[in-house]
Short mmCIF file of C-alpha atoms in Angstrom, two decimals:
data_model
loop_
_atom_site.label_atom_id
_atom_site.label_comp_id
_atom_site.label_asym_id
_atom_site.label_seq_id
_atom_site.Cartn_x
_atom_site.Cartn_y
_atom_site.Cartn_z
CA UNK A 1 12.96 26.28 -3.32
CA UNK A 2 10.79 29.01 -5.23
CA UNK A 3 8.04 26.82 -6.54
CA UNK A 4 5.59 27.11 -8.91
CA UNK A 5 1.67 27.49 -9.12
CA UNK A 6 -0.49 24.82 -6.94
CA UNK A 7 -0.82 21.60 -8.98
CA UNK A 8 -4.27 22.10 -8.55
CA UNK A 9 -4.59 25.40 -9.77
CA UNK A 10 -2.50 24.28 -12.94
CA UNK A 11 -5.12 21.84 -13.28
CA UNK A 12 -8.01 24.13 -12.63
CA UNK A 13 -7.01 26.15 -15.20
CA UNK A 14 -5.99 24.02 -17.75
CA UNK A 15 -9.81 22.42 -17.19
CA UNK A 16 -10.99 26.08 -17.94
CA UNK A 17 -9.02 26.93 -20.74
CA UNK A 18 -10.11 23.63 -22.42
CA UNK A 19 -13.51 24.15 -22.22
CA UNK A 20 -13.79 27.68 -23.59
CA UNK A 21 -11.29 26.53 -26.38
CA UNK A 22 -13.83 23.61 -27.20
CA UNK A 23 -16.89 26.19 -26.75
CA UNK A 24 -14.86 28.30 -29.14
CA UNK A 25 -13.98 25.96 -31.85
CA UNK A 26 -17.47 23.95 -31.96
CA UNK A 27 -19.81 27.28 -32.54
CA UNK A 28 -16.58 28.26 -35.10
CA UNK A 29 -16.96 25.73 -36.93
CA UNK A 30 -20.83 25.69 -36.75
CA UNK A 31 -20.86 29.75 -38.54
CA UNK A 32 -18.00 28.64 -40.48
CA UNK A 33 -20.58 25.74 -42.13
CA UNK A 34 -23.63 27.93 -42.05
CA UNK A 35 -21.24 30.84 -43.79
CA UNK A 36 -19.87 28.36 -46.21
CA UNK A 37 -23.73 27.04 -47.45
CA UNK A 38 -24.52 31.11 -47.52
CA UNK A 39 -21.78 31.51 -50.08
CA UNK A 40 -23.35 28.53 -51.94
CA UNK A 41 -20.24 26.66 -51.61
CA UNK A 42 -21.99 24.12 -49.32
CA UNK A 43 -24.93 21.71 -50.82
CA UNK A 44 -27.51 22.94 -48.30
CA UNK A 45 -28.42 25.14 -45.10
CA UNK A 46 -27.56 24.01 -41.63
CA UNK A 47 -29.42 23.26 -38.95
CA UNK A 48 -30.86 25.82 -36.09
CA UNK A 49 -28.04 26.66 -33.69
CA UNK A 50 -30.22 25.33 -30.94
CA UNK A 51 -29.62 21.30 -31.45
CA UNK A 52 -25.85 22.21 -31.28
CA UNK A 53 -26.08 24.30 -28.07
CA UNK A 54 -27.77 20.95 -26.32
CA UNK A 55 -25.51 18.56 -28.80
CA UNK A 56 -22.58 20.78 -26.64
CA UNK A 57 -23.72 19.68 -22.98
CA UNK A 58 -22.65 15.77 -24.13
CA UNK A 59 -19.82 16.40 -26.68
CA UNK A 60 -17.69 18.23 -24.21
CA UNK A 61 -17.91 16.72 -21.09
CA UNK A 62 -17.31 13.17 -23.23
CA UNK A 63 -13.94 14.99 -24.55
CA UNK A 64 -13.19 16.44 -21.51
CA UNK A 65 -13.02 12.71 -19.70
CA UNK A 66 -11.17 11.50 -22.95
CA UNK A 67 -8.55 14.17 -21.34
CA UNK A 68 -8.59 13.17 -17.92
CA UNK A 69 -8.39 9.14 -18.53
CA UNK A 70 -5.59 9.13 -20.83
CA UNK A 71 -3.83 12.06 -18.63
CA UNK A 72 -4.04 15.16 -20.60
CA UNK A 73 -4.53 16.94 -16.96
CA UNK A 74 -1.04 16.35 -15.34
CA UNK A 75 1.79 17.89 -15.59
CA UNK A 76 5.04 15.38 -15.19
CA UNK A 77 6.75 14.59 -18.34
CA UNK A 78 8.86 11.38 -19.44
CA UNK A 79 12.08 12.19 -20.76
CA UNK A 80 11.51 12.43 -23.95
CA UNK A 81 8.07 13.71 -24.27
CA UNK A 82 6.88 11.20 -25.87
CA UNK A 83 4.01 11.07 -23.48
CA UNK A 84 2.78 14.35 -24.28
CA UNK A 85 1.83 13.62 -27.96
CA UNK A 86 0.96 9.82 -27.44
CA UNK A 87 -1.91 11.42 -24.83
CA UNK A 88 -3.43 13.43 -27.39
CA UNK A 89 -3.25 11.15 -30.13
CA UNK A 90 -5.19 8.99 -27.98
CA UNK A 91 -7.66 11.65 -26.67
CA UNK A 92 -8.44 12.81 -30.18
CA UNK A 93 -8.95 8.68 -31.51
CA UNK A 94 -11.07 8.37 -28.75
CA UNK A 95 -12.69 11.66 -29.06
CA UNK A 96 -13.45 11.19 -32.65
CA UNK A 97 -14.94 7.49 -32.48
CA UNK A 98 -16.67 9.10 -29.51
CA UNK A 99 -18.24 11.73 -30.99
CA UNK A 100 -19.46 9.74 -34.13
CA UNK A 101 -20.85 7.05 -32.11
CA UNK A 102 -22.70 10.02 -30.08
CA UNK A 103 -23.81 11.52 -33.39
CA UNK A 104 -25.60 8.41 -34.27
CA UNK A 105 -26.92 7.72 -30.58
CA UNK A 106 -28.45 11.17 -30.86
CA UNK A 107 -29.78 11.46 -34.81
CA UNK A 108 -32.57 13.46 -33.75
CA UNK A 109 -29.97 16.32 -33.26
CA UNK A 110 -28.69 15.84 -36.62
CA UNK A 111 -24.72 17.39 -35.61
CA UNK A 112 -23.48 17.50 -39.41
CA UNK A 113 -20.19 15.79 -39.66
CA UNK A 114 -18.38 18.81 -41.24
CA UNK A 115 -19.21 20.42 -36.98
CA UNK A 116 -17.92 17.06 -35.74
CA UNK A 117 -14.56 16.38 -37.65
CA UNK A 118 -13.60 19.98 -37.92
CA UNK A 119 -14.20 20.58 -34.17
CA UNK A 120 -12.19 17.38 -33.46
CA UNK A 121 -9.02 18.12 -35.53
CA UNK A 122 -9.04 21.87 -34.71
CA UNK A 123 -9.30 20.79 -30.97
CA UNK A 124 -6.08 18.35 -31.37
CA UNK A 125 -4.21 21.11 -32.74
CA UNK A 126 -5.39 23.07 -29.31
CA UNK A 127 -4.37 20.50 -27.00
CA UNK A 128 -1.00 19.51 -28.75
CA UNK A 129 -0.33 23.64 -28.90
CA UNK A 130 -1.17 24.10 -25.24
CA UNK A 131 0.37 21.65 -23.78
CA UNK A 132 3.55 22.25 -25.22
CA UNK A 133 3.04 26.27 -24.59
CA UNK A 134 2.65 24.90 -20.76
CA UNK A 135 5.23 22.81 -20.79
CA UNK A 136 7.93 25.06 -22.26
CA UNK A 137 6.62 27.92 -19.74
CA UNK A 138 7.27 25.48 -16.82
CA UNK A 139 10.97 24.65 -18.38
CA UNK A 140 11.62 28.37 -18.78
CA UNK A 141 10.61 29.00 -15.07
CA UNK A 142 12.80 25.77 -14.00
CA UNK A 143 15.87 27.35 -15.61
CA UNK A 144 15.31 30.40 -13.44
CA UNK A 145 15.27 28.62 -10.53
CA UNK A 146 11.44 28.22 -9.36
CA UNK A 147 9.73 24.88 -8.76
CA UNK A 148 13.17 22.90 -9.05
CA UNK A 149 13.92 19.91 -6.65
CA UNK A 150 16.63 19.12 -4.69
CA UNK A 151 18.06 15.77 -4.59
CA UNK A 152 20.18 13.51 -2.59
CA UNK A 153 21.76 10.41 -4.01
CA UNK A 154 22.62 7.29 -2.13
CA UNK A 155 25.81 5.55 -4.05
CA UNK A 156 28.98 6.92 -5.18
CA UNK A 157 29.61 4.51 -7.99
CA UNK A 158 28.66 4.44 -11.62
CA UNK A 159 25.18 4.11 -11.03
CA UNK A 160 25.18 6.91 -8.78
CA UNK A 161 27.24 9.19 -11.33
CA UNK A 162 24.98 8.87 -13.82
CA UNK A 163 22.16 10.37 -12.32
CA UNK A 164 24.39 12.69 -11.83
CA UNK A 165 25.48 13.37 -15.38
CA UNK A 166 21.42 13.03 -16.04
CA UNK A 167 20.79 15.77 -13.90
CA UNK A 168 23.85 18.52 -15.20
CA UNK A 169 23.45 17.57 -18.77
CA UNK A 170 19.34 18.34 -18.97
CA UNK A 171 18.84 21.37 -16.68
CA UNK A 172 15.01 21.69 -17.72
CA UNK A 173 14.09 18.57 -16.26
CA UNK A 174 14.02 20.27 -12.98
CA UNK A 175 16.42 18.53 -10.37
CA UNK A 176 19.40 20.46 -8.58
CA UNK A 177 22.31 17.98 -7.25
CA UNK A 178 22.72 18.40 -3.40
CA UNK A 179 25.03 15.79 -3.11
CA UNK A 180 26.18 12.04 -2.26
CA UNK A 181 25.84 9.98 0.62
CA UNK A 182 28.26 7.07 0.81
CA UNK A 183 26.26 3.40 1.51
CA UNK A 184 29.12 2.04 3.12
CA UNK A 185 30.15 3.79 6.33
CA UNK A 186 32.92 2.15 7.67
CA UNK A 187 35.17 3.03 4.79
CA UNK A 188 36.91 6.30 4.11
CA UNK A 189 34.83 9.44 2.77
CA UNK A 190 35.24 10.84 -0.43
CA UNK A 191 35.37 14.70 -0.18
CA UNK A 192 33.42 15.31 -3.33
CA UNK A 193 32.75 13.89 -6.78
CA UNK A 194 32.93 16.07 -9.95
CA UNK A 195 32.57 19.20 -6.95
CA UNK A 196 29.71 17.78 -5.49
CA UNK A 197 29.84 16.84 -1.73
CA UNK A 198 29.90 13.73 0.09
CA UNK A 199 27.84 15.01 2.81
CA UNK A 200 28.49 11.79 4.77
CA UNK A 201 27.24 7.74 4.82
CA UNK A 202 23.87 6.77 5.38
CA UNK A 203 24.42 6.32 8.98
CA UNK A 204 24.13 10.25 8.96
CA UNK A 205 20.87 10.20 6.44
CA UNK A 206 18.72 11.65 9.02
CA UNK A 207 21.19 14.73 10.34
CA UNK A 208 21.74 15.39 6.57
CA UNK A 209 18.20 15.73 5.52
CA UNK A 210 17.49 17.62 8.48
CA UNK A 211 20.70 20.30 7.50
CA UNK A 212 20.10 20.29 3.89
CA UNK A 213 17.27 21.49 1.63
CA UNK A 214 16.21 18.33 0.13
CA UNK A 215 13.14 16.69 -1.30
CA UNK A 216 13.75 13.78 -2.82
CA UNK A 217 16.15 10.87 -2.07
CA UNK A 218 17.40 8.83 -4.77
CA UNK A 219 19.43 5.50 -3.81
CA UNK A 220 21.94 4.42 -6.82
CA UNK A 221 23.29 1.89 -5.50
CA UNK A 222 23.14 -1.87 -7.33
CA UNK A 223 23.30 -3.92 -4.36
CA UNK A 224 21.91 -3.56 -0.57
CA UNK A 225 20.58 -5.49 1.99
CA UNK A 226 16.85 -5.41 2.35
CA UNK A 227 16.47 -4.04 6.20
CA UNK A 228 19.34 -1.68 5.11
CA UNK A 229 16.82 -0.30 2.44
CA UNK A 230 14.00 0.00 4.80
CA UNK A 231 15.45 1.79 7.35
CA UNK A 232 16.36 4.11 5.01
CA UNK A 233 12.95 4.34 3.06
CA UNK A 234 11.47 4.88 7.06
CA UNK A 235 14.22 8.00 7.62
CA UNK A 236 12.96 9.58 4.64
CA UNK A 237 9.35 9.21 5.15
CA UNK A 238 9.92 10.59 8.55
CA UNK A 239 10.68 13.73 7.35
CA UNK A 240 8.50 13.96 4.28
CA UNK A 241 11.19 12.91 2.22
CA UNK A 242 9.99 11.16 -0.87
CA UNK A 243 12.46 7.90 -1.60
CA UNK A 244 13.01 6.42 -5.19
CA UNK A 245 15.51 3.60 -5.74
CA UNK A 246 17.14 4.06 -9.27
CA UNK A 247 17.79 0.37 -11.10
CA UNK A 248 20.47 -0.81 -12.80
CA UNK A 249 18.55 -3.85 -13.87
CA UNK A 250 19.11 -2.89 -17.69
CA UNK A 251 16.21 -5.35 -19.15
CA UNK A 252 14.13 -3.76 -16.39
CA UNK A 253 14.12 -0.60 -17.18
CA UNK A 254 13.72 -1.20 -21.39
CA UNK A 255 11.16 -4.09 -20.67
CA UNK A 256 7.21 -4.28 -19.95
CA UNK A 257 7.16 -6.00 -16.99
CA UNK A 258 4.50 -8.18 -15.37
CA UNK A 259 3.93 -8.98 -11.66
CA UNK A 260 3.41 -12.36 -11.00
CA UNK A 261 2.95 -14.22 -7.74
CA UNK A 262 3.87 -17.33 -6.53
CA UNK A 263 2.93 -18.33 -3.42
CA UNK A 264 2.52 -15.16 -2.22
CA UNK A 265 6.03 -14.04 -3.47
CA UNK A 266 5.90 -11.35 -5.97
CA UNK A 267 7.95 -12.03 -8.85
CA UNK A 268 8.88 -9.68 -12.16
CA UNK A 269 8.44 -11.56 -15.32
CA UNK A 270 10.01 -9.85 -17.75
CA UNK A 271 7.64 -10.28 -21.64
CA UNK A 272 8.71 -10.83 -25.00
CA UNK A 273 7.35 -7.52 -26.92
CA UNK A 274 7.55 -8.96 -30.48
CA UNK A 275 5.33 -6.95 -32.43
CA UNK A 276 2.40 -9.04 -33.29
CA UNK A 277 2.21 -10.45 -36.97
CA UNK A 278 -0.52 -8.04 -38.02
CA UNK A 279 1.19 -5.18 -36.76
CA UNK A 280 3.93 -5.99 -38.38
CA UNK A 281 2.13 -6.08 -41.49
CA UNK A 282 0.79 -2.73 -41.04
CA UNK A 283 3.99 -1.23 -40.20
CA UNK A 284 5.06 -2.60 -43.23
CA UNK A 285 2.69 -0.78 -45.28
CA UNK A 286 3.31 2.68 -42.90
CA UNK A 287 7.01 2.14 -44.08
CA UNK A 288 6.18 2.10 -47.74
CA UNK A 289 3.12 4.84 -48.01
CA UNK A 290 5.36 7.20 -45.62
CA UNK A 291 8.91 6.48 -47.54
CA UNK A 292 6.88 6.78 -51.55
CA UNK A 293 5.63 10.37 -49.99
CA UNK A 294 8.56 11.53 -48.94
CA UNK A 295 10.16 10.77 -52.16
CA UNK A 296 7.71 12.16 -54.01
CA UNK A 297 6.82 15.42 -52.17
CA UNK A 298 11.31 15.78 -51.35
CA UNK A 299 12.06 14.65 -54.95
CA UNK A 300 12.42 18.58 -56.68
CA UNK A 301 14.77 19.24 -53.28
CA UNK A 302 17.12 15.74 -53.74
CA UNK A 303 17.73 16.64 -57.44
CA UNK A 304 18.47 20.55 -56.54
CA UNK A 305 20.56 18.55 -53.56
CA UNK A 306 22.46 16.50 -56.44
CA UNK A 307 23.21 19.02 -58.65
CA UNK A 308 24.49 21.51 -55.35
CA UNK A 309 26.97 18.52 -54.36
CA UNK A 310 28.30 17.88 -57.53
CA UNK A 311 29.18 21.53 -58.24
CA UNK A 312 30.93 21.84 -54.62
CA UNK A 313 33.21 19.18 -54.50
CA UNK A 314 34.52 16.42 -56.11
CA UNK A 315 33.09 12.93 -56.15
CA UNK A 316 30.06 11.08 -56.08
CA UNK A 317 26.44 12.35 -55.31
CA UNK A 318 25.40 9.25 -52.87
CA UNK A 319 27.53 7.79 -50.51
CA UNK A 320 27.27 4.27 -49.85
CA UNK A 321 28.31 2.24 -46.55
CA UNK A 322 27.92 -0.94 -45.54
CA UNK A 323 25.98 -1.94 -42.56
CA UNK A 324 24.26 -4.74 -40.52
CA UNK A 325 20.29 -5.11 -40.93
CA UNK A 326 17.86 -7.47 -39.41
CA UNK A 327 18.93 -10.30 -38.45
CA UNK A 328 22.74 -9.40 -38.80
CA UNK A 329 22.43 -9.28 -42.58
CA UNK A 330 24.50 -6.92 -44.44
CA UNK A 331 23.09 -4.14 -46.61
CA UNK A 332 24.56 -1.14 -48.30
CA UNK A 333 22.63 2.38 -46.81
CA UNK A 334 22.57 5.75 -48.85
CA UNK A 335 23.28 8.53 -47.99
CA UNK A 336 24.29 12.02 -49.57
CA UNK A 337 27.54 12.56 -49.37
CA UNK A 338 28.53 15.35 -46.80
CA UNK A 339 32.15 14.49 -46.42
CA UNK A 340 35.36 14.90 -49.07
CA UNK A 341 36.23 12.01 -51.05
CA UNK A 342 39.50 11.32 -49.46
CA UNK A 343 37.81 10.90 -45.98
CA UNK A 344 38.43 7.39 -44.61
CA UNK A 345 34.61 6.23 -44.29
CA UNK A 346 35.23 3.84 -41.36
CA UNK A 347 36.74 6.75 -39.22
CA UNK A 348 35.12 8.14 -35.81
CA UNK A 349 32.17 10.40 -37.17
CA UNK A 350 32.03 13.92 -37.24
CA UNK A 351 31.53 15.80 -33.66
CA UNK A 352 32.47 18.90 -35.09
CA UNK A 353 30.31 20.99 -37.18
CA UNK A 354 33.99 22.93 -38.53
CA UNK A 355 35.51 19.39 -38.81
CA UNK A 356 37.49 19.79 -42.22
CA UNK A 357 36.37 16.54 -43.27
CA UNK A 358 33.20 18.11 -44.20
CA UNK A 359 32.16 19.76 -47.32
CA UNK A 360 30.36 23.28 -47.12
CA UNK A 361 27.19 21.61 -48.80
CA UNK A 362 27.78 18.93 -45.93
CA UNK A 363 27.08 21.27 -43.53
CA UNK A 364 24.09 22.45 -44.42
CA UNK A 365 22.68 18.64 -45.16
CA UNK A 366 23.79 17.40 -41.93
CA UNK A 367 22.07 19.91 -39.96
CA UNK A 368 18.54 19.67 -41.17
CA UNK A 369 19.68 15.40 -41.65
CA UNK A 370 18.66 16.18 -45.57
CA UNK A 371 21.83 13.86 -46.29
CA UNK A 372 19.56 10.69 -44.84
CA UNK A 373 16.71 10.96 -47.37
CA UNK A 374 18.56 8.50 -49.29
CA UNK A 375 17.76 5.99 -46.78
CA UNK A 376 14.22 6.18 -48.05
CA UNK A 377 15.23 4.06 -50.91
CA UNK A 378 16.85 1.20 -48.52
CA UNK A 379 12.95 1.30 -46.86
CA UNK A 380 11.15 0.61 -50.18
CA UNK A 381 13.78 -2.11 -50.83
CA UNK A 382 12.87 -3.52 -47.15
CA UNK A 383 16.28 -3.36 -45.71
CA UNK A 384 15.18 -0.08 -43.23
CA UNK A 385 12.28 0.51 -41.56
CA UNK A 386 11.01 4.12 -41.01
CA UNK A 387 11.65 4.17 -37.00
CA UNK A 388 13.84 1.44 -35.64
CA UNK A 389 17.81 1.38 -33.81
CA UNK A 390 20.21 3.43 -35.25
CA UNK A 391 22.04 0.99 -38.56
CA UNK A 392 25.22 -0.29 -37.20
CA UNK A 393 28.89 -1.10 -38.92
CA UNK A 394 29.92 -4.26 -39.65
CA UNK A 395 33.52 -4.07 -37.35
CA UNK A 396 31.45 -2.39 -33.85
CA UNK A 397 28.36 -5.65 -34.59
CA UNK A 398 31.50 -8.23 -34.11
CA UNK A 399 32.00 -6.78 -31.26
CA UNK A 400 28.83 -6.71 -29.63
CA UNK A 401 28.28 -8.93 -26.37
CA UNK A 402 25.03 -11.48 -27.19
CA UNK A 403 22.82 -9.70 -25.41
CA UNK A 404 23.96 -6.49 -27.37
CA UNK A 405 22.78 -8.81 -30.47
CA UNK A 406 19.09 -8.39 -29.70
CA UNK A 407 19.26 -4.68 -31.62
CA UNK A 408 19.53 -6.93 -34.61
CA UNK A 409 16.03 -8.35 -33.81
CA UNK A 410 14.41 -5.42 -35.66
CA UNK A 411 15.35 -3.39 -39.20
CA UNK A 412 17.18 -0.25 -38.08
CA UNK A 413 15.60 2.89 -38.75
CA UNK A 414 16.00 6.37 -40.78
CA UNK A 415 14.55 8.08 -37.25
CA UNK A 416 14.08 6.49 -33.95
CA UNK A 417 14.39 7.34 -30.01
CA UNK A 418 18.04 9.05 -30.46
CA UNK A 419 16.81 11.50 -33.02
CA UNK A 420 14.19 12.92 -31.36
CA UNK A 421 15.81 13.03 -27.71
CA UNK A 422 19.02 14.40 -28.52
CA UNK A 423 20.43 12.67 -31.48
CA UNK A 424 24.67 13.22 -31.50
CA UNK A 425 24.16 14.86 -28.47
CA UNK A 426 23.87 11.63 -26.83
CA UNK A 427 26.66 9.43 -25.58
CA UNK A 428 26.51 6.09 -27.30
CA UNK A 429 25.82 4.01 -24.49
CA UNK A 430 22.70 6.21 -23.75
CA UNK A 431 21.64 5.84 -27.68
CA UNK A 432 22.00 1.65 -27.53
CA UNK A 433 19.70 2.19 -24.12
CA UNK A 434 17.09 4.00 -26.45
CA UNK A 435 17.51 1.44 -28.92
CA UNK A 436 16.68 -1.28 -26.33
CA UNK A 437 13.47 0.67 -25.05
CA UNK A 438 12.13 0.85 -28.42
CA UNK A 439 12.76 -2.91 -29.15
CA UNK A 440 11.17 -3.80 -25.94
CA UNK A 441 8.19 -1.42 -26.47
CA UNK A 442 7.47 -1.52 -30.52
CA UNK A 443 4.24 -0.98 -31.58
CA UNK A 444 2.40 0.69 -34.57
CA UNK A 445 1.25 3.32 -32.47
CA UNK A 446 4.67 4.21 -30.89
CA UNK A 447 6.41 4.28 -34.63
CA UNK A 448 3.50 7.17 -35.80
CA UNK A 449 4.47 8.89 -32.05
CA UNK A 450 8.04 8.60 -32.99
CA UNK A 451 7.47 10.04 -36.97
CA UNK A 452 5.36 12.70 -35.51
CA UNK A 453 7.99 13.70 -33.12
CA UNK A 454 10.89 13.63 -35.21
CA UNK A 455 9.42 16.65 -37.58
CA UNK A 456 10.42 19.31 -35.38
CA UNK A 457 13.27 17.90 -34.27
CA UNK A 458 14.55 17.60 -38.00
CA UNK A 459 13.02 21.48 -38.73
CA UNK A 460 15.26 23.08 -36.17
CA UNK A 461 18.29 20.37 -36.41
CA UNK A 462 18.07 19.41 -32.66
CA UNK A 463 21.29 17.08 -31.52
CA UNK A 464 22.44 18.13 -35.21
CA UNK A 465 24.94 19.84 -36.73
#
């Protein structure tokens, strides 16, 4: 395996780059200040340069710790990303409070607050731009081949296939399929699965790692016995094989989990993640500032929208559907219509962008999702919430198992998790898992990650068509 750059010259240099970026910005916006009171477009002079200079030696080692506690320094991404821009949301918060509270610790440098709040936003913009320039280098050199890791999976049953469908259907996350191992080894081998090889049962682990290229071990399989496990976990070590068990404990994986123990057994106790009641307020009032602005600043576009529908095909401007809201009541959602009026609205959705159902305005809307600012109105009204689970039909709730039933714990959403991960590109079994996680997980903060996100996704129609 071609690999790439020393983690800890990655880090090195990102630790660099950061401070000469923060050098950069702070004297910037210092002779931006003083050039802006020379102009007489400022109320008065700025201070010497020389308060700033020592002001410097405490600002950006407090910043650069901001970085390194909330993780701005590593270089593993979560599958969706999200982690990137929640890390630098936090890092600039912090920063900011931060540097105010040093401001007034230290008056006798007297930092103006134009220095302070300029340096802090321009130096979010650098970290959110950098670390996105890093990441999509390190995705670029995956999909040549350098710094991916091979993989062995233990399991050849569901579980097992889909980290196996994981791995072929995002190339850029950086693992390359060796093959299976079968966890039972008295039965008959499999040749293959989907043309990867069965390179044997788990009896065999140790002559297989040894005669394949592998560096990580992952066992799918839902059940095995506990000294089965270990021996294996011991195999791998052996070899400097690192071992990670893939669950299919669903309310695991979507849950925060606490350890308990009892009596010296460690137990998982899964919490109940209701958003508290003043964050529910709050998101309450995010819902109706972000949906009025929308509507407002998107309101010359939705008329010119109107008027373009109207003159391409026949039928209504809006589209209206029923579907199942918090709580499993039933609300009509808006949309603009994409679709010809003699299109049966219950039907299986569109997969294909040239499906004839759709109108030649429709196309257009449904790439860039312009045919869901409807849905703003349903938020003001209260029946959607800005990020929530994708709103369901009436006829797929009824058939929901009760533990399905939980999505209607929350108001479904214009965006949410399957928007900004892949959208329709998404099987829907991996969209209600994203609904779950988001459930389990709400907060105010992860709704403004989630907004933030779904802007470029929506700019160049990811998972759209």
């Amino acid at each position: 395996m071609k690999r790439l750059l020393n983690s800890h010259y990655l880090t090195a240099a990102l630790v660099v780059a950061d401070i000469a970026a923060f050098t950069t910005i702070w004297f910037a916006m210092y002779y931006l200040r003083d050039h802006l009171a020379d102009l007489g477009l400022w109320y008065k002079p700025i201070n010497p340069v020389r308060p700033y200079i020592y002001a410097l030696q405490v600002y950006l080692p407090y910043w650069l710790l901001c970085e390194w506690y909330y993780g701005n320094f590593e270089h593993r991404e979560k599958l969706t990303g999200l982690n990137q821009i929640s890390r630098i949301l936090k890092t600039f918060i912090a920063g900011l409070v931060g540097s105010l509270a040093l401001a007034y610790l230290f008056k006798q440098w007297d930092i103006g607050r134009f220095v302070l709040l300029t340096s802090s936003f321009c130096y979010f913009w650098w970290l959110y731009l950098s670390r996105s320039m890093l990441k999509a280098w390190k995705q670029a050199q995956v999909l040549k081949g350098i710094g991916v890791i091979n993989i062995l999976v233990i399991g050849v049953g569901r579980t097992a296939r889909r980290v196996m469908d994981r791995i072929l259907n995002h190339p850029e996350g950086g693992y390359r399929l060796v093959g299976f191992v079968d966890p039972h080894p008295r039965r008959k081998l499999r040749r293959s699965i989907s043309g990867f090889p069965v390179l044997g049962s788990t009896r065999e682990l140790t002559k297989i790692l040894r005669s394949h290229p592998v560096e990580q071990v992952f066992l799918a399989v839902p059940k095995m016995p506990q000294n089965e496990m270990m021996n294996l976990i011991v195999q791998c070590e052996d070899l400097g094989v690192q071992f990670k068990i893939v669950t299919n404990l669903f309310e695991v994986i979507t849950s925060q989990v606490r350890i308990d123990v009892i009596d010296e057994v460690p137990v998982i106790h899964l919490r109940n993640t209701e958003m508290p009641f003043v964050q529910a307020l709050l998101k309450r009032l995010l819902d109706l500032v972000v949906a009025s602005f929308l509507l407002v600043v998107f309101a010359p576009l939705m008329i010119g929208v109107a008027i373009a529908i109207r003159l391409d095909s026949r039928g209504p401007v809006l589209f209206r559907h029923l579907r199942v809201g918090k709580g499993g009541k039933p609300f009509m959602m808006y949309k603009f219509r994409t679709m010809h009026v003699d299109a049966d609205p219950y039907a299986p959705a569109p997969t294909d962008p040239n499906d004839p159902r759709i109108t030649r305005v429709g196309r257009w809307l449904r790439r860039y999702s312009i045919d869901e600012f409807p849905q703003l109105f349903n938020v003001l009204k209260g029946e959607m919430s800005m990020v929530g689970p994708r709103p369901e039909m009436p006829f797929l709730v009824e058939q929901y198992e009760e533990w399905q039933r939980r999505r209607l714990d929350v108001k479904p959403g214009v965006t949410g998790l399957w928007q900004i991960v892949g959208r329709k590109n998404l099987p829907l079994a991996l969209n209600l898992e994203y609904d779950f996680y988001y459930i389990k997980n709400q907060s105010l903060f992860f709704d403004i990650v989630i907004l933030l996100k779904t802007i470029p996704a929506v700019i160049f129609g990811k998972g759209a068509f």
